[in-house]
mmCIF file of C-alpha atoms in Angstrom:
data_model
loop_
_atom_site.group_PDB
_atom_site.id
_atom_site.type_symbol
_atom_site.label_atom_id
_atom_site.label_comp_id
_atom_site.label_asym_id
_atom_site.label_seq_id
_atom_site.Cartn_x
_atom_site.Cartn_y
_atom_site.Cartn_z
ATOM 1 C CA GLY A 18 36.395 66.504 -26.602
ATOM 2 C CA GLU A 19 35.890 68.000 -30.304
ATOM 3 C CA ASP A 20 35.155 65.804 -33.574
ATOM 4 C CA VAL A 21 34.028 67.741 -36.866
ATOM 5 C CA GLU A 22 33.264 64.845 -40.228
ATOM 6 C CA GLN A 23 33.473 65.498 -43.511
ATOM 7 C CA SER A 24 34.065 63.243 -46.371
ATOM 8 C CA LEU A 25 37.165 62.930 -48.247
ATOM 9 C CA PHE A 26 35.984 63.857 -51.961
ATOM 10 C CA LEU A 27 33.379 65.576 -53.916
ATOM 11 C CA SER A 28 33.366 66.054 -58.199
ATOM 12 C CA VAL A 29 30.898 67.994 -59.899
ATOM 13 C CA ARG A 30 30.774 68.480 -63.943
ATOM 14 C CA GLU A 31 31.986 72.376 -64.058
ATOM 15 C CA GLY A 32 28.846 75.199 -64.151
ATOM 16 C CA ASP A 33 27.151 72.680 -61.903
ATOM 17 C CA SER A 34 26.658 72.899 -57.897
ATOM 18 C CA SER A 35 28.622 71.742 -55.070
ATOM 19 C CA VAL A 36 27.841 70.969 -51.685
ATOM 20 C CA ILE A 37 30.031 69.727 -49.338
ATOM 21 C CA ASN A 38 29.364 68.862 -45.823
ATOM 22 C CA CYS A 39 30.457 68.739 -41.853
ATOM 23 C CA THR A 40 29.061 67.325 -39.318
ATOM 24 C CA TYR A 41 30.419 68.506 -35.351
ATOM 25 C CA THR A 42 30.264 66.970 -32.194
ATOM 26 C CA ASP A 43 30.450 70.144 -29.964
ATOM 27 C CA SER A 44 27.767 72.730 -29.402
ATOM 28 C CA SER A 45 29.738 75.145 -27.842
ATOM 29 C CA SER A 46 31.378 76.520 -30.860
ATOM 30 C CA THR A 47 30.781 80.299 -31.291
ATOM 31 C CA TYR A 48 31.301 80.570 -35.099
ATOM 32 C CA LEU A 49 32.303 77.766 -37.618
ATOM 33 C CA TYR A 50 34.198 78.770 -40.968
ATOM 34 C CA TRP A 51 35.480 77.451 -44.381
ATOM 35 C CA TYR A 52 38.533 77.204 -45.462
ATOM 36 C CA LYS A 53 40.264 76.717 -49.311
ATOM 37 C CA GLN A 54 43.603 74.970 -50.174
ATOM 38 C CA GLU A 55 45.096 75.191 -53.405
ATOM 39 C CA PRO A 56 47.423 72.521 -53.538
ATOM 40 C CA GLY A 57 50.838 73.269 -51.796
ATOM 41 C CA ALA A 58 49.474 76.257 -49.943
ATOM 42 C CA GLY A 59 48.146 77.296 -47.066
ATOM 43 C CA LEU A 60 44.631 77.463 -45.550
ATOM 44 C CA GLN A 61 42.174 80.201 -47.364
ATOM 45 C CA LEU A 62 39.384 81.370 -45.350
ATOM 46 C CA LEU A 63 36.290 81.760 -47.571
ATOM 47 C CA THR A 64 33.653 82.860 -44.589
ATOM 48 C CA TYR A 65 32.117 82.165 -41.524
ATOM 49 C CA ILE A 66 29.401 81.923 -39.347
ATOM 50 C CA PHE A 67 28.645 82.783 -36.252
ATOM 51 C CA SER A 68 26.409 79.559 -34.122
ATOM 52 C CA ASN A 69 23.911 81.485 -33.636
ATOM 53 C CA MET A 70 23.315 82.403 -37.388
ATOM 54 C CA ASP A 71 21.039 79.653 -39.901
ATOM 55 C CA MET A 72 21.975 80.465 -43.255
ATOM 56 C CA LYS A 73 25.060 82.939 -44.630
ATOM 57 C CA GLN A 74 26.117 84.089 -48.247
ATOM 58 C CA ASP A 75 28.145 85.641 -50.626
ATOM 59 C CA GLN A 76 28.619 85.474 -53.636
ATOM 60 C CA ARG A 77 28.516 82.037 -55.351
ATOM 61 C CA LEU A 78 29.042 80.861 -51.905
ATOM 62 C CA THR A 79 25.810 79.471 -48.988
ATOM 63 C CA VAL A 80 27.032 78.445 -46.107
ATOM 64 C CA LEU A 81 23.506 76.749 -43.445
ATOM 65 C CA LEU A 82 23.868 75.593 -40.072
ATOM 66 C CA ASN A 83 21.691 72.615 -38.861
ATOM 67 C CA LYS A 84 22.762 72.483 -34.655
ATOM 68 C CA LYS A 85 20.272 70.678 -33.980
ATOM 69 C CA ASP A 86 21.845 67.549 -36.015
ATOM 70 C CA LYS A 87 25.714 69.136 -35.704
ATOM 71 C CA HIS A 88 25.098 69.314 -39.515
ATOM 72 C CA LEU A 89 27.103 72.431 -41.468
ATOM 73 C CA SER A 90 27.824 73.105 -45.807
ATOM 74 C CA LEU A 91 28.801 74.600 -47.941
ATOM 75 C CA ARG A 92 27.538 75.402 -51.648
ATOM 76 C CA ILE A 93 29.038 76.342 -54.217
ATOM 77 C CA ALA A 94 27.220 77.551 -57.035
ATOM 78 C CA ASP A 95 28.431 77.638 -60.183
ATOM 79 C CA THR A 96 31.213 75.430 -60.062
ATOM 80 C CA GLN A 97 34.061 76.366 -61.543
ATOM 81 C CA THR A 98 37.352 75.114 -62.215
ATOM 82 C CA GLY A 99 39.163 77.711 -60.256
ATOM 83 C CA ASP A 100 37.322 75.804 -57.128
ATOM 84 C CA SER A 101 39.013 72.610 -57.591
ATOM 85 C CA ALA A 102 40.837 72.819 -54.368
ATOM 86 C CA ILE A 103 40.230 70.706 -50.461
ATOM 87 C CA TYR A 104 37.997 72.319 -48.379
ATOM 88 C CA PHE A 105 37.895 72.595 -44.470
ATOM 89 C CA CYS A 106 35.365 73.528 -42.111
ATOM 90 C CA ALA A 107 36.844 74.764 -38.092
ATOM 91 C CA GLU A 108 34.424 74.732 -35.139
ATOM 92 C CA VAL A 109 35.971 78.160 -32.887
ATOM 93 C CA PHE A 110 35.506 77.791 -29.372
ATOM 94 C CA GLY A 111 35.463 81.761 -27.405
ATOM 95 C CA GLY A 112 38.811 82.702 -26.022
ATOM 96 C CA TYR A 113 42.734 82.778 -27.779
ATOM 97 C CA GLN A 114 40.706 80.974 -30.802
ATOM 98 C CA LYS A 115 40.804 77.311 -29.909
ATOM 99 C CA VAL A 116 39.892 75.511 -33.901
ATOM 100 C CA THR A 117 39.432 72.831 -34.317
ATOM 101 C CA PHE A 118 39.347 71.046 -38.094
ATOM 102 C CA GLY A 119 37.845 68.815 -39.859
ATOM 103 C CA THR A 120 39.651 66.514 -42.003
ATOM 104 C CA GLY A 121 39.416 68.334 -45.302
ATOM 105 C CA THR A 122 37.635 67.730 -48.475
ATOM 106 C CA LYS A 123 38.878 66.841 -51.894
ATOM 107 C CA LEU A 124 36.988 68.687 -54.623
ATOM 108 C CA GLN A 125 37.430 68.015 -57.814
ATOM 109 C CA VAL A 126 36.044 70.206 -60.550
ATOM 110 C CA ILE A 127 35.102 68.347 -64.524
ATOM 111 C CA PRO A 128 35.442 70.898 -67.174
ATOM 112 C CA ASP B 12 52.127 93.837 -47.872
ATOM 113 C CA GLY B 13 50.473 92.363 -45.079
ATOM 114 C CA GLY B 14 50.886 88.511 -44.871
ATOM 115 C CA ILE B 15 52.401 85.584 -42.899
ATOM 116 C CA THR B 16 55.595 84.401 -44.425
ATOM 117 C CA GLN B 17 56.791 80.681 -43.932
ATOM 118 C CA SER B 18 60.706 80.121 -45.573
ATOM 119 C CA PRO B 19 61.899 78.290 -47.115
ATOM 120 C CA LYS B 20 58.669 76.530 -48.569
ATOM 121 C CA TYR B 21 60.395 72.430 -48.740
ATOM 122 C CA LEU B 22 62.997 71.438 -46.461
ATOM 123 C CA PHE B 23 65.285 68.239 -46.233
ATOM 124 C CA ARG B 24 66.810 66.817 -43.227
ATOM 125 C CA LYS B 25 68.329 63.307 -42.031
ATOM 126 C CA GLU B 26 66.936 61.567 -39.538
ATOM 127 C CA GLY B 27 68.117 62.440 -35.961
ATOM 128 C CA GLN B 28 68.544 66.150 -36.379
ATOM 129 C CA ASN B 29 66.662 69.294 -35.250
ATOM 130 C CA VAL B 30 65.496 71.681 -37.787
ATOM 131 C CA THR B 31 63.743 74.769 -37.463
ATOM 132 C CA LEU B 32 61.276 75.841 -39.461
ATOM 133 C CA SER B 33 60.250 79.795 -40.198
ATOM 134 C CA CYS B 34 57.533 82.020 -39.848
ATOM 135 C CA GLU B 35 57.152 85.283 -38.956
ATOM 136 C CA GLN B 36 54.125 88.164 -40.027
ATOM 137 C CA ASN B 37 53.427 91.788 -40.175
ATOM 138 C CA LEU B 38 50.214 91.581 -39.172
ATOM 139 C CA ASN B 39 50.533 92.871 -35.471
ATOM 140 C CA HIS B 40 48.414 90.289 -34.544
ATOM 141 C CA ASP B 41 49.394 88.510 -30.745
ATOM 142 C CA ALA B 42 48.126 85.437 -31.318
ATOM 143 C CA MET B 43 50.456 82.144 -33.325
ATOM 144 C CA TYR B 44 49.741 79.274 -34.162
ATOM 145 C CA TRP B 45 52.174 76.268 -35.926
ATOM 146 C CA TYR B 46 50.022 73.216 -37.301
ATOM 147 C CA ARG B 47 51.156 69.342 -38.769
ATOM 148 C CA GLN B 48 49.313 68.359 -41.241
ATOM 149 C CA ASP B 49 48.745 64.661 -42.543
ATOM 150 C CA PRO B 50 47.784 63.291 -45.704
ATOM 151 C CA GLY B 51 43.167 62.743 -45.025
ATOM 152 C CA GLN B 52 43.893 64.379 -41.110
ATOM 153 C CA GLY B 53 43.149 67.914 -41.315
ATOM 154 C CA LEU B 54 44.895 69.918 -39.167
ATOM 155 C CA ARG B 55 46.199 69.036 -36.030
ATOM 156 C CA LEU B 56 47.405 71.866 -33.159
ATOM 157 C CA ILE B 57 51.574 71.897 -32.247
ATOM 158 C CA TYR B 58 51.839 74.870 -30.115
ATOM 159 C CA TYR B 59 50.092 78.434 -29.587
ATOM 160 C CA SER B 60 51.557 81.216 -28.370
ATOM 161 C CA GLN B 61 48.611 84.092 -26.744
ATOM 162 C CA ILE B 62 51.224 87.403 -26.610
ATOM 163 C CA VAL B 63 55.367 87.657 -26.721
ATOM 164 C CA ASN B 64 57.412 84.974 -24.259
ATOM 165 C CA ASP B 65 54.589 83.054 -23.579
ATOM 166 C CA PHE B 66 53.286 79.788 -25.376
ATOM 167 C CA GLN B 67 51.660 76.627 -24.461
ATOM 168 C CA LYS B 68 50.856 73.043 -25.774
ATOM 169 C CA GLY B 69 48.801 71.689 -27.759
ATOM 170 C CA ASP B 70 47.223 68.852 -29.508
ATOM 171 C CA ILE B 71 50.740 66.947 -30.751
ATOM 172 C CA ALA B 72 52.777 68.821 -28.904
ATOM 173 C CA GLU B 73 56.196 65.992 -28.055
ATOM 174 C CA GLY B 74 58.767 66.272 -29.706
ATOM 175 C CA TYR B 75 58.671 69.729 -31.118
ATOM 176 C CA SER B 76 59.886 73.074 -29.704
ATOM 177 C CA VAL B 77 58.918 76.647 -30.101
ATOM 178 C CA SER B 78 60.052 80.293 -28.933
ATOM 179 C CA ARG B 79 58.470 83.636 -29.246
ATOM 180 C CA GLU B 80 60.713 85.774 -28.311
ATOM 181 C CA LYS B 81 59.559 88.643 -30.270
ATOM 182 C CA LYS B 82 55.778 89.846 -31.267
ATOM 183 C CA GLU B 83 55.894 89.041 -35.515
ATOM 184 C CA SER B 84 58.705 85.487 -35.044
ATOM 185 C CA PHE B 85 57.020 82.807 -33.790
ATOM 186 C CA PRO B 86 59.888 79.582 -35.171
ATOM 187 C CA LEU B 87 58.939 75.940 -34.587
ATOM 188 C CA THR B 88 61.654 73.731 -33.828
ATOM 189 C CA VAL B 89 61.797 69.708 -34.873
ATOM 190 C CA THR B 90 63.635 67.539 -33.061
ATOM 191 C CA SER B 91 64.712 64.061 -33.675
ATOM 192 C CA ALA B 92 62.418 63.385 -30.460
ATOM 193 C CA GLN B 93 59.478 63.841 -33.278
ATOM 194 C CA LYS B 94 59.313 60.187 -34.557
ATOM 195 C CA ASN B 95 57.393 60.885 -37.859
ATOM 196 C CA PRO B 96 58.423 64.945 -38.786
ATOM 197 C CA THR B 97 58.038 64.401 -42.854
ATOM 198 C CA ALA B 98 54.570 66.663 -42.387
ATOM 199 C CA PHE B 99 53.363 69.957 -44.119
ATOM 200 C CA TYR B 100 53.456 72.385 -41.442
ATOM 201 C CA LEU B 101 51.706 75.867 -41.461
ATOM 202 C CA CYS B 102 51.577 79.139 -39.027
ATOM 203 C CA ALA B 103 49.210 81.212 -38.919
ATOM 204 C CA SER B 104 48.234 84.517 -36.585
ATOM 205 C CA SER B 105 44.986 85.914 -34.890
ATOM 206 C CA GLY B 106 44.510 89.167 -33.131
ATOM 207 C CA GLN B 107 43.368 88.469 -29.680
ATOM 208 C CA THR B 108 39.185 88.555 -29.713
ATOM 209 C CA SER B 109 37.100 85.617 -29.771
ATOM 210 C CA THR B 110 35.444 87.482 -33.277
ATOM 211 C CA ASP B 111 39.662 87.271 -35.097
ATOM 212 C CA THR B 112 39.279 85.557 -38.317
ATOM 213 C CA GLN B 113 43.035 83.053 -37.869
ATOM 214 C CA TYR B 114 45.610 84.224 -41.384
ATOM 215 C CA PHE B 115 47.905 81.548 -42.593
ATOM 216 C CA GLY B 116 51.339 81.469 -44.278
ATOM 217 C CA PRO B 117 51.968 78.798 -47.526
ATOM 218 C CA GLY B 118 53.058 76.172 -45.638
ATOM 219 C CA THR B 119 56.463 74.416 -45.020
ATOM 220 C CA ARG B 120 56.999 71.334 -46.023
ATOM 221 C CA LEU B 121 59.579 68.532 -44.688
ATOM 222 C CA THR B 122 60.944 65.594 -45.300
ATOM 223 C CA VAL B 123 63.088 63.905 -43.153
ATOM 224 C CA LEU B 124 65.515 61.397 -45.741
#
C-alpha cells in the first residue's frame, strides 16, 4: 500500500531557509501536495506539483521532486515566525482523489 | 464567502454516547471527505462521498457512519462502537476531476470523557 514519511520536527532561526522532506513509496500518484496546518485549524493548501515535473517555485516556496528516489521537498526561503506550523505532504492518485497524507513535520521558527 | 464550515469547534461527550459532527460547504463541490487526525499519525480517511446519496468507506470506517442527503452537507456520526473516538476530525470537499484540490474545514476536536 501507499506510505508517506516525514520527519516529525524541524527547528530553524528566523530569516534562514527551511527544508521539509518527504518520501513516498507509490510512484503512480498523479500529483503531490504540500499543506500547512496552524494550531487547532484545518489544512491550508500551500502548493502542489504534478508528478511529471521536477521543480515548482511559488514566491518563497520551492518544491523539488525526485521521482527516481521518490523524494519530495519543500523549501521555505526567509522563514518567518508566521511559518511556524505543521506541514503535510500528500500524494494524490487520480479518479475521485484518493489522497495519502504524510505524518506531518512540525516547523518551529526561533526569533 | 465560499468555504467549508464545521461545528462545533470543540465537543465533549460521555463514553457510550453517539455524537454527530456537522460539515457544510457552499463551494458547489460534488465530493466530500471525513478525516481523523491523531498526533504523529497524519490524516486518515474515514468516509468519502463522490455524489449525493452515495458514500464509501475509507481506511478506518469502523465505528463511524455518514449520510449525504444534500450536496452541501456530509455529517459524521461517531458511534459508541468506536473504541478511541477522542481525536481531531477534519472535513474536506473537492470537485470531481483529478486536478481539483481538496479544501478543508477548520476541524472539530472531539473529547470523550
